Every structure is written in structure tokens, then in C-alpha cells.
C-alpha atoms as an extended CHARMM CRD file, in Angstrom:
* protein
*
       208  EXT
         1         1  MET       CA            133.6720000000      166.0420000000      205.7960000000  PROA      1               0.0000000000
         2         2  VAL       CA            134.4310000000      169.8350000000      206.5380000000  PROA      2               0.0000000000
         3         3  THR       CA            138.0410000000      170.8630000000      204.8410000000  PROA      3               0.0000000000
         4         4  SER       CA            140.6590000000      172.5500000000      207.3000000000  PROA      4               0.0000000000
         5         5  ARG       CA            142.4020000000      175.7750000000      205.6360000000  PROA      5               0.0000000000
         6         6  TRP       CA            145.0460000000      173.5310000000      206.7900000000  PROA      6               0.0000000000
         7         7  THR       CA            144.0740000000      170.7430000000      204.0700000000  PROA      7               0.0000000000
         8         8  ALA       CA            144.1140000000      173.3350000000      201.4700000000  PROA      8               0.0000000000
         9         9  ASP       CA            146.4790000000      174.9920000000      201.9030000000  PROA      9               0.0000000000
        10        10  SER       CA            148.2460000000      171.6620000000      201.9460000000  PROA      10              0.0000000000
        11        11  ALA       CA            147.1780000000      170.8840000000      198.2500000000  PROA      11              0.0000000000
        12        12  GLN       CA            147.6230000000      174.2040000000      197.3950000000  PROA      12              0.0000000000
        13        13  THR       CA            151.1820000000      173.0980000000      197.9790000000  PROA      13              0.0000000000
        14        14  ALA       CA            151.2670000000      170.2360000000      196.1950000000  PROA      14              0.0000000000
        15        15  ALA       CA            149.7190000000      171.2250000000      193.1080000000  PROA      15              0.0000000000
        16        16  SER       CA            152.3730000000      174.1030000000      192.7080000000  PROA      16              0.0000000000
        17        17  MET       CA            155.0050000000      171.6970000000      193.4760000000  PROA      17              0.0000000000
        18        18  ARG       CA            153.4400000000      169.2300000000      190.9480000000  PROA      18              0.0000000000
        19        19  ARG       CA            153.8310000000      172.4180000000      188.1960000000  PROA      19              0.0000000000
        20        20  ARG       CA            157.1450000000      174.5890000000      188.0050000000  PROA      20              0.0000000000
        21        21  GLY       CA            158.4220000000      176.6890000000      185.9410000000  PROA      21              0.0000000000
        22        22  PRO       CA            156.7070000000      177.7620000000      182.6820000000  PROA      22              0.0000000000
        23        23  VAL       CA            154.0500000000      175.3760000000      183.4430000000  PROA      23              0.0000000000
        24        24  LEU       CA            152.7540000000      176.6030000000      186.2000000000  PROA      24              0.0000000000
        25        25  GLU       CA            153.4760000000      180.0330000000      185.5880000000  PROA      25              0.0000000000
        26        26  ARG       CA            151.2150000000      179.3760000000      182.2680000000  PROA      26              0.0000000000
        27        27  ALA       CA            148.0750000000      178.5890000000      184.7360000000  PROA      27              0.0000000000
        28        28  ILE       CA            148.7490000000      182.0430000000      186.7160000000  PROA      28              0.0000000000
        29        29  LEU       CA            148.5930000000      183.8340000000      183.6710000000  PROA      29              0.0000000000
        30        30  ASP       CA            145.4060000000      181.5980000000      182.8940000000  PROA      30              0.0000000000
        31        31  ALA       CA            144.0220000000      182.0130000000      185.7300000000  PROA      31              0.0000000000
        32        32  ALA       CA            144.9590000000      186.0340000000      185.8180000000  PROA      32              0.0000000000
        33        33  LEU       CA            142.7920000000      186.5620000000      181.8280000000  PROA      33              0.0000000000
        34        34  ASP       CA            139.8900000000      184.5330000000      183.1910000000  PROA      34              0.0000000000
        35        35  GLN       CA            139.3610000000      186.8220000000      186.3730000000  PROA      35              0.0000000000
        36        36  LEU       CA            139.3530000000      189.5550000000      184.0600000000  PROA      36              0.0000000000
        37        37  SER       CA            136.6140000000      188.5910000000      181.7720000000  PROA      37              0.0000000000
        38        38  THR       CA            134.3990000000      187.5900000000      184.7320000000  PROA      38              0.0000000000
        39        39  VAL       CA            135.1370000000      189.6150000000      187.6260000000  PROA      39              0.0000000000
        40        40  GLY       CA            137.4220000000      192.3420000000      185.3830000000  PROA      40              0.0000000000
        41        41  TRP       CA            139.6480000000      194.5410000000      186.7980000000  PROA      41              0.0000000000
        42        42  ASN       CA            138.3980000000      195.9360000000      189.7400000000  PROA      42              0.0000000000
        43        43  GLY       CA            137.2420000000      192.8210000000      190.9660000000  PROA      43              0.0000000000
        44        44  LEU       CA            140.8580000000      191.0050000000      190.4620000000  PROA      44              0.0000000000
        45        45  THR       CA            142.3540000000      189.9080000000      193.3880000000  PROA      45              0.0000000000
        46        46  MET       CA            146.0550000000      187.7910000000      193.2650000000  PROA      46              0.0000000000
        47        47  GLU       CA            144.1710000000      185.4260000000      196.1140000000  PROA      47              0.0000000000
        48        48  GLY       CA            141.3250000000      185.3490000000      193.1370000000  PROA      48              0.0000000000
        49        49  VAL       CA            144.7070000000      184.8370000000      190.3760000000  PROA      49              0.0000000000
        50        50  ALA       CA            146.1410000000      181.5520000000      192.8440000000  PROA      50              0.0000000000
        51        51  ALA       CA            142.9140000000      180.2830000000      193.6090000000  PROA      51              0.0000000000
        52        52  GLY       CA            142.1700000000      179.6520000000      190.0950000000  PROA      52              0.0000000000
        53        53  ALA       CA            145.9540000000      178.7630000000      189.6450000000  PROA      53              0.0000000000
        54        54  GLN       CA            145.2230000000      176.4040000000      191.7430000000  PROA      54              0.0000000000
        55        55  THR       CA            148.6140000000      177.4490000000      193.6550000000  PROA      55              0.0000000000
        56        56  GLY       CA            149.5620000000      179.1460000000      196.4350000000  PROA      56              0.0000000000
        57        57  LYS       CA            149.4120000000      183.3590000000      196.7950000000  PROA      57              0.0000000000
        58        58  ALA       CA            153.7450000000      183.3740000000      197.4640000000  PROA      58              0.0000000000
        59        59  ALA       CA            153.4790000000      181.9270000000      194.0490000000  PROA      59              0.0000000000
        60        60  VAL       CA            151.8430000000      184.8350000000      192.4650000000  PROA      60              0.0000000000
        61        61  TYR       CA            153.9020000000      187.3940000000      194.5220000000  PROA      61              0.0000000000
        62        62  ARG       CA            157.6650000000      185.2860000000      193.8300000000  PROA      62              0.0000000000
        63        63  ARG       CA            156.6760000000      186.4950000000      190.2090000000  PROA      63              0.0000000000
        64        64  TRP       CA            154.9960000000      189.0780000000      189.7690000000  PROA      64              0.0000000000
        65        65  PRO       CA            154.8250000000      191.9330000000      193.3830000000  PROA      65              0.0000000000
        66        66  SER       CA            151.6470000000      193.7040000000      192.3510000000  PROA      66              0.0000000000
        67        67  LYS       CA            148.8340000000      192.8130000000      190.2520000000  PROA      67              0.0000000000
        68        68  THR       CA            149.4130000000      195.4320000000      187.2940000000  PROA      68              0.0000000000
        69        69  ASP       CA            152.4400000000      193.4670000000      186.5370000000  PROA      69              0.0000000000
        70        70  LEU       CA            150.6450000000      190.4620000000      186.1220000000  PROA      70              0.0000000000
        71        71  VAL       CA            147.7750000000      191.9610000000      184.5780000000  PROA      71              0.0000000000
        72        72  VAL       CA            150.2200000000      193.3430000000      181.6660000000  PROA      72              0.0000000000
        73        73  ASP       CA            152.0580000000      189.8270000000      181.5610000000  PROA      73              0.0000000000
        74        74  ALA       CA            148.7650000000      187.6430000000      181.1650000000  PROA      74              0.0000000000
        75        75  LEU       CA            147.3230000000      189.8750000000      177.9650000000  PROA      75              0.0000000000
        76        76  GLN       CA            150.7320000000      190.3800000000      176.3590000000  PROA      76              0.0000000000
        77        77  SER       CA            151.6630000000      186.2750000000      176.4540000000  PROA      77              0.0000000000
        78        78  GLY       CA            147.6560000000      186.3560000000      174.9350000000  PROA      78              0.0000000000
        79        79  LEU       CA            147.7050000000      188.2960000000      172.6420000000  PROA      79              0.0000000000
        80        80  PRO       CA            147.5770000000      186.6420000000      169.4960000000  PROA      80              0.0000000000
        81        81  THR       CA            150.7080000000      187.3340000000      167.3680000000  PROA      81              0.0000000000
        82        82  MET       CA            150.9980000000      188.8750000000      163.7620000000  PROA      82              0.0000000000
        83        83  ASP       CA            153.9300000000      188.0640000000      162.0670000000  PROA      83              0.0000000000
        84        84  ASP       CA            153.7270000000      187.9350000000      158.4800000000  PROA      84              0.0000000000
        85        85  ALA       CA            152.0110000000      189.9890000000      155.8290000000  PROA      85              0.0000000000
        86        86  PRO       CA            149.3470000000      188.3670000000      154.1660000000  PROA      86              0.0000000000
        87        87  ASP       CA            149.9490000000      187.6820000000      150.1190000000  PROA      87              0.0000000000
        88        88  ARG       CA            147.0370000000      186.7520000000      148.0420000000  PROA      88              0.0000000000
        89        89  GLY       CA            147.8960000000      188.8140000000      145.2660000000  PROA      89              0.0000000000
        90        90  SER       CA            146.5420000000      192.4880000000      145.2660000000  PROA      90              0.0000000000
        91        91  VAL       CA            146.7730000000      195.2110000000      147.7460000000  PROA      91              0.0000000000
        92        92  ARG       CA            143.2910000000      195.2930000000      148.4980000000  PROA      92              0.0000000000
        93        93  GLU       CA            143.3710000000      191.5240000000      149.5760000000  PROA      93              0.0000000000
        94        94  ASP       CA            146.4440000000      191.4120000000      151.9090000000  PROA      94              0.0000000000
        95        95  LEU       CA            144.4920000000      194.5680000000      153.6440000000  PROA      95              0.0000000000
        96        96  LEU       CA            141.6870000000      192.7690000000      154.0320000000  PROA      96              0.0000000000
        97        97  GLU       CA            143.0930000000      189.6460000000      155.3770000000  PROA      97              0.0000000000
        98        98  LEU       CA            144.8990000000      192.0450000000      157.4880000000  PROA      98              0.0000000000
        99        99  CYS       CA            142.1100000000      193.9490000000      159.0860000000  PROA      99              0.0000000000
       100       100  ARG       CA            140.9810000000      190.0890000000      159.6050000000  PROA      100             0.0000000000
       101       101  GLN       CA            143.7680000000      189.4510000000      162.3040000000  PROA      101             0.0000000000
       102       102  MET       CA            143.8680000000      192.8010000000      163.7710000000  PROA      102             0.0000000000
       103       103  ARG       CA            140.2550000000      192.4270000000      164.6800000000  PROA      103             0.0000000000
       104       104  ALA       CA            140.7950000000      189.0210000000      166.2790000000  PROA      104             0.0000000000
       105       105  ALA       CA            143.8050000000      190.5570000000      167.8700000000  PROA      105             0.0000000000
       106       106  MET       CA            141.1590000000      193.3320000000      168.8870000000  PROA      106             0.0000000000
       107       107  TYR       CA            138.3540000000      190.2910000000      170.2420000000  PROA      107             0.0000000000
       108       108  SER       CA            140.7240000000      187.3760000000      171.6490000000  PROA      108             0.0000000000
       109       109  ARG       CA            140.3470000000      187.0220000000      175.3540000000  PROA      109             0.0000000000
       110       110  PRO       CA            143.4090000000      189.0170000000      175.6950000000  PROA      110             0.0000000000
       111       111  GLY       CA            142.0780000000      191.5430000000      173.3660000000  PROA      111             0.0000000000
       112       112  PHE       CA            138.6230000000      192.3180000000      174.7580000000  PROA      112             0.0000000000
       113       113  ALA       CA            140.1580000000      191.8510000000      178.5410000000  PROA      113             0.0000000000
       114       114  LEU       CA            142.4750000000      194.6830000000      177.7630000000  PROA      114             0.0000000000
       115       115  ARG       CA            140.2260000000      196.6260000000      176.1960000000  PROA      115             0.0000000000
       116       116  SER       CA            138.2650000000      196.1840000000      179.4950000000  PROA      116             0.0000000000
       117       117  VAL       CA            140.9110000000      197.5340000000      181.3330000000  PROA      117             0.0000000000
       118       118  LEU       CA            141.6700000000      200.3300000000      179.6210000000  PROA      118             0.0000000000
       119       119  HSD       CA            137.8670000000      201.5020000000      180.8330000000  PROA      119             0.0000000000
       120       120  GLU       CA            137.7670000000      200.2440000000      184.2620000000  PROA      120             0.0000000000
       121       121  CYS       CA            141.3960000000      201.4470000000      186.1940000000  PROA      121             0.0000000000
       122       122  ASP       CA            142.9520000000      204.6360000000      186.9090000000  PROA      122             0.0000000000
       123       123  ALA       CA            144.8150000000      207.1160000000      184.0490000000  PROA      123             0.0000000000
       124       124  LEU       CA            148.3140000000      206.2210000000      185.0280000000  PROA      124             0.0000000000
       125       125  THR       CA            147.5220000000      202.8600000000      185.0340000000  PROA      125             0.0000000000
       126       126  ALA       CA            145.2520000000      202.9270000000      181.7030000000  PROA      126             0.0000000000
       127       127  GLU       CA            148.9610000000      204.6430000000      179.8470000000  PROA      127             0.0000000000
       128       128  ARG       CA            150.8660000000      201.2900000000      181.1010000000  PROA      128             0.0000000000
       129       129  PHE       CA            148.2580000000      198.9560000000      179.0220000000  PROA      129             0.0000000000
       130       130  HSD       CA            147.9080000000      201.4730000000      176.5850000000  PROA      130             0.0000000000
       131       131  GLY       CA            151.1830000000      201.0590000000      175.4510000000  PROA      131             0.0000000000
       132       132  VAL       CA            150.4370000000      196.9210000000      175.5370000000  PROA      132             0.0000000000
       133       133  ILE       CA            147.6400000000      197.9720000000      172.9970000000  PROA      133             0.0000000000
       134       134  VAL       CA            150.5220000000      199.9140000000      170.8500000000  PROA      134             0.0000000000
       135       135  GLU       CA            152.5700000000      197.6660000000      171.0910000000  PROA      135             0.0000000000
       136       136  GLY       CA            151.1690000000      194.4560000000      170.7790000000  PROA      136             0.0000000000
       137       137  VAL       CA            148.6830000000      195.1470000000      167.9710000000  PROA      137             0.0000000000
       138       138  VAL       CA            149.4240000000      198.1170000000      166.3910000000  PROA      138             0.0000000000
       139       139  GLU       CA            152.4800000000      198.9560000000      166.2220000000  PROA      139             0.0000000000
       140       140  PRO       CA            153.2410000000      195.2670000000      164.7650000000  PROA      140             0.0000000000
       141       141  SER       CA            149.8430000000      196.3730000000      162.2240000000  PROA      141             0.0000000000
       142       142  VAL       CA            151.7270000000      199.0620000000      161.1310000000  PROA      142             0.0000000000
       143       143  GLN       CA            154.6730000000      198.0280000000      159.7770000000  PROA      143             0.0000000000
       144       144  LEU       CA            152.8880000000      194.9440000000      157.6620000000  PROA      144             0.0000000000
       145       145  ILE       CA            150.5850000000      197.0740000000      156.6770000000  PROA      145             0.0000000000
       146       146  LYS       CA            153.9140000000      199.3230000000      155.0100000000  PROA      146             0.0000000000
       147       147  GLU       CA            155.3040000000      195.5050000000      154.3820000000  PROA      147             0.0000000000
       148       148  VAL       CA            151.7200000000      195.3370000000      152.2820000000  PROA      148             0.0000000000
       149       149  LEU       CA            152.1740000000      199.1330000000      151.1760000000  PROA      149             0.0000000000
       150       150  ASN       CA            155.5560000000      198.1850000000      149.1300000000  PROA      150             0.0000000000
       151       151  ARG       CA            154.6310000000      195.4660000000      147.5950000000  PROA      151             0.0000000000
       152       152  GLY       CA            151.3490000000      196.8670000000      146.0790000000  PROA      152             0.0000000000
       153       153  ILE       CA            153.7670000000      199.7400000000      144.8080000000  PROA      153             0.0000000000
       154       154  GLU       CA            156.6460000000      196.8140000000      142.9060000000  PROA      154             0.0000000000
       155       155  ARG       CA            153.1910000000      195.2610000000      141.3110000000  PROA      155             0.0000000000
       156       156  GLY       CA            152.1720000000      198.8950000000      140.5620000000  PROA      156             0.0000000000
       157       157  GLU       CA            149.7130000000      199.0440000000      142.8310000000  PROA      157             0.0000000000
       158       158  VAL       CA            150.1250000000      201.8200000000      144.7660000000  PROA      158             0.0000000000
       159       159  ARG       CA            151.2950000000      205.1300000000      143.9180000000  PROA      159             0.0000000000
       160       160  PRO       CA            155.0840000000      205.4640000000      145.7700000000  PROA      160             0.0000000000
       161       161  ASP       CA            154.4380000000      208.6360000000      147.2620000000  PROA      161             0.0000000000
       162       162  ALA       CA            150.8350000000      207.0480000000      148.9400000000  PROA      162             0.0000000000
       163       163  VAL       CA            153.4720000000      204.8680000000      151.8740000000  PROA      163             0.0000000000
       164       164  SER       CA            153.3350000000      207.0450000000      154.4000000000  PROA      164             0.0000000000
       165       165  ASP       CA            153.6490000000      206.9890000000      158.7350000000  PROA      165             0.0000000000
       166       166  ALA       CA            150.4250000000      208.6400000000      158.3890000000  PROA      166             0.0000000000
       167       167  VAL       CA            148.6100000000      206.7520000000      155.8460000000  PROA      167             0.0000000000
       168       168  CYS       CA            149.5540000000      203.2330000000      157.8090000000  PROA      168             0.0000000000
       169       169  ASP       CA            147.9420000000      204.6280000000      161.1610000000  PROA      169             0.0000000000
       170       170  VAL       CA            144.9810000000      204.9460000000      159.1220000000  PROA      170             0.0000000000
       171       171  ILE       CA            143.3520000000      201.0850000000      159.2370000000  PROA      171             0.0000000000
       172       172  PRO       CA            144.3740000000      200.8370000000      163.2110000000  PROA      172             0.0000000000
       173       173  ALA       CA            143.3860000000      204.2010000000      164.0450000000  PROA      173             0.0000000000
       174       174  LEU       CA            139.9620000000      204.0820000000      162.7990000000  PROA      174             0.0000000000
       175       175  MET       CA            139.2390000000      200.4820000000      164.1850000000  PROA      175             0.0000000000
       176       176  MET       CA            140.6410000000      201.8730000000      167.7280000000  PROA      176             0.0000000000
       177       177  TYR       CA            138.3040000000      204.5370000000      167.3790000000  PROA      177             0.0000000000
       178       178  ARG       CA            134.6150000000      202.9540000000      165.6450000000  PROA      178             0.0000000000
       179       179  SER       CA            135.8630000000      200.1200000000      168.3610000000  PROA      179             0.0000000000
       180       180  LYS       CA            137.0850000000      202.0840000000      171.6830000000  PROA      180             0.0000000000
       181       181  VAL       CA            134.2650000000      205.3400000000      171.4570000000  PROA      181             0.0000000000
       182       182  CYS       CA            131.7290000000      204.3800000000      168.4320000000  PROA      182             0.0000000000
       183       183  GLY       CA            131.1660000000      200.4990000000      169.8910000000  PROA      183             0.0000000000
       184       184  SER       CA            131.6640000000      198.6860000000      166.2470000000  PROA      184             0.0000000000
       185       185  GLU       CA            132.0820000000      195.5640000000      166.5770000000  PROA      185             0.0000000000
       186       186  TRP       CA            133.9290000000      195.3690000000      162.8290000000  PROA      186             0.0000000000
       187       187  GLU       CA            131.7170000000      193.0080000000      160.8860000000  PROA      187             0.0000000000
       188       188  GLU       CA            133.5250000000      191.7910000000      158.0600000000  PROA      188             0.0000000000
       189       189  GLY       CA            131.2880000000      194.4940000000      155.4100000000  PROA      189             0.0000000000
       190       190  ASP       CA            132.8950000000      196.9760000000      157.6120000000  PROA      190             0.0000000000
       191       191  LEU       CA            136.1330000000      195.5880000000      157.0770000000  PROA      191             0.0000000000
       192       192  VAL       CA            135.1430000000      195.9520000000      153.5760000000  PROA      192             0.0000000000
       193       193  GLU       CA            134.4860000000      199.0880000000      153.3070000000  PROA      193             0.0000000000
       194       194  MET       CA            136.7430000000      200.6870000000      155.4050000000  PROA      194             0.0000000000
       195       195  ILE       CA            139.3950000000      199.2080000000      152.4170000000  PROA      195             0.0000000000
       196       196  ASP       CA            137.3040000000      199.8470000000      149.0410000000  PROA      196             0.0000000000
       197       197  GLN       CA            135.6270000000      203.2630000000      150.3320000000  PROA      197             0.0000000000
       198       198  VAL       CA            139.3710000000      204.1270000000      152.8080000000  PROA      198             0.0000000000
       199       199  MET       CA            141.8790000000      203.3460000000      151.8030000000  PROA      199             0.0000000000
       200       200  VAL       CA            142.0780000000      201.8230000000      147.8840000000  PROA      200             0.0000000000
       201       201  PRO       CA            141.3250000000      205.2820000000      146.8060000000  PROA      201             0.0000000000
       202       202  LEU       CA            143.8910000000      206.8920000000      149.2730000000  PROA      202             0.0000000000
       203       203  LEU       CA            146.4930000000      204.3990000000      147.2340000000  PROA      203             0.0000000000
       204       204  ARG       CA            145.5360000000      203.9360000000      143.5910000000  PROA      204             0.0000000000
       205       205  ARG       CA            147.8440000000      205.9850000000      141.1460000000  PROA      205             0.0000000000
       206       206  HSD       CA            146.4140000000      208.6660000000      140.1190000000  PROA      206             0.0000000000
       207       207  GLY       CA            144.1740000000      208.2640000000      136.5700000000  PROA      207             0.0000000000
       208       208  ASP       CA            143.2770000000      204.5890000000      137.7440000000  PROA      208             0.0000000000
């Protein structure tokens, strides 16, 4: 049996009407992430996203006027949140757990898609996506690192003058550099090495 274009469009419209508001928007955002993970930025189309979400193209364009707008929201909505600084009893263990959370964000489906997009799109578009990873991963990480280090000062593990913007940038800078430039997957041993050979010597009190 051959399905007519009218029948297919009617089915999509009916499905769209049954799913409204946040439910439909979530389906569209998930479809955008699926497209990014399979065909990448260059292959993603609004039509393909609409088909994946089983809705009409107009429903997508009503919410997101451009592909860039849609992908930015899809990535932002999917990135794991980093709200609480770990407290495992020592600065070393807290920083190591925080690194694991950052790695999880970077290698989540949205994180992987974001890094792929940055490699494919032009410089102007990449700048907008760069803001997504800075605001969604780097800046929250830096704030949590500061919280961990200030707690370490109170415990006597970290010297007071060791906490600065430059020091707090070390972990996210190394992780982003080695992930993007060197292709490092950041295994557990890599995280341990960074904390033990870079961060702990950088933070310890003089004479320790």
C-alpha cells in the first residue's frame, strides 16, 4: 500500500497535536541531538529533525527560526548539570571527583555532539557554540573548583595564596586542550596523574 504525501503529513500533524508544549519541544530537541550524533552539523536539517520528532516542519520553525538556534538549545538542555561541589574529605579526592563529573559532561551525548559541531561549522557559528561549552561546562567547573579549594584552605590542606583565577583554570584548560587538540579520552589514570602531579603540588603549603 502506497502512503500519500497528504496521509503522511496528516499523521505528522495529528502526532504534533497530541504532544504540545514541553513534551513536543523535548521530542524536537532529542531528535536534534540524534541528528547531530548520526549525520553531524553539516548533515542536520530542520526537515530531518521534524521527521525524527514525528512532527511538522512548521512546528520546529515556530520555536526555532534557524538551525543554529535549535542546536544551541538542544545542546544546552542536554548537558549534565554541575551544581554541587563534591565533599569527600580531602582536596585531592574532591578535585578528582569533580574531574570525573567534567569528563562525564564532555563525553555525554550533548557534550560529544558539541565538540563535533565545533569542528564542522564556520568560525562565526563556532563562536556561538563555544559559548555553550564555556557557560555550560567551564564556568560552572571553575566555580566548583574555587569552592573545593576554599574548603581546602579551611582544612589546612591548601595554602591561602594558591587560590587564583589562573589556578582554577588549570583543570578545565588541560581537559579541553588535551581533548580537542590531542584527542585524549581522559581515562581514570589521566585524571589521577593531573591531580597528583599538577594540582596537588600547585596547592600544597610550603614545607609540606
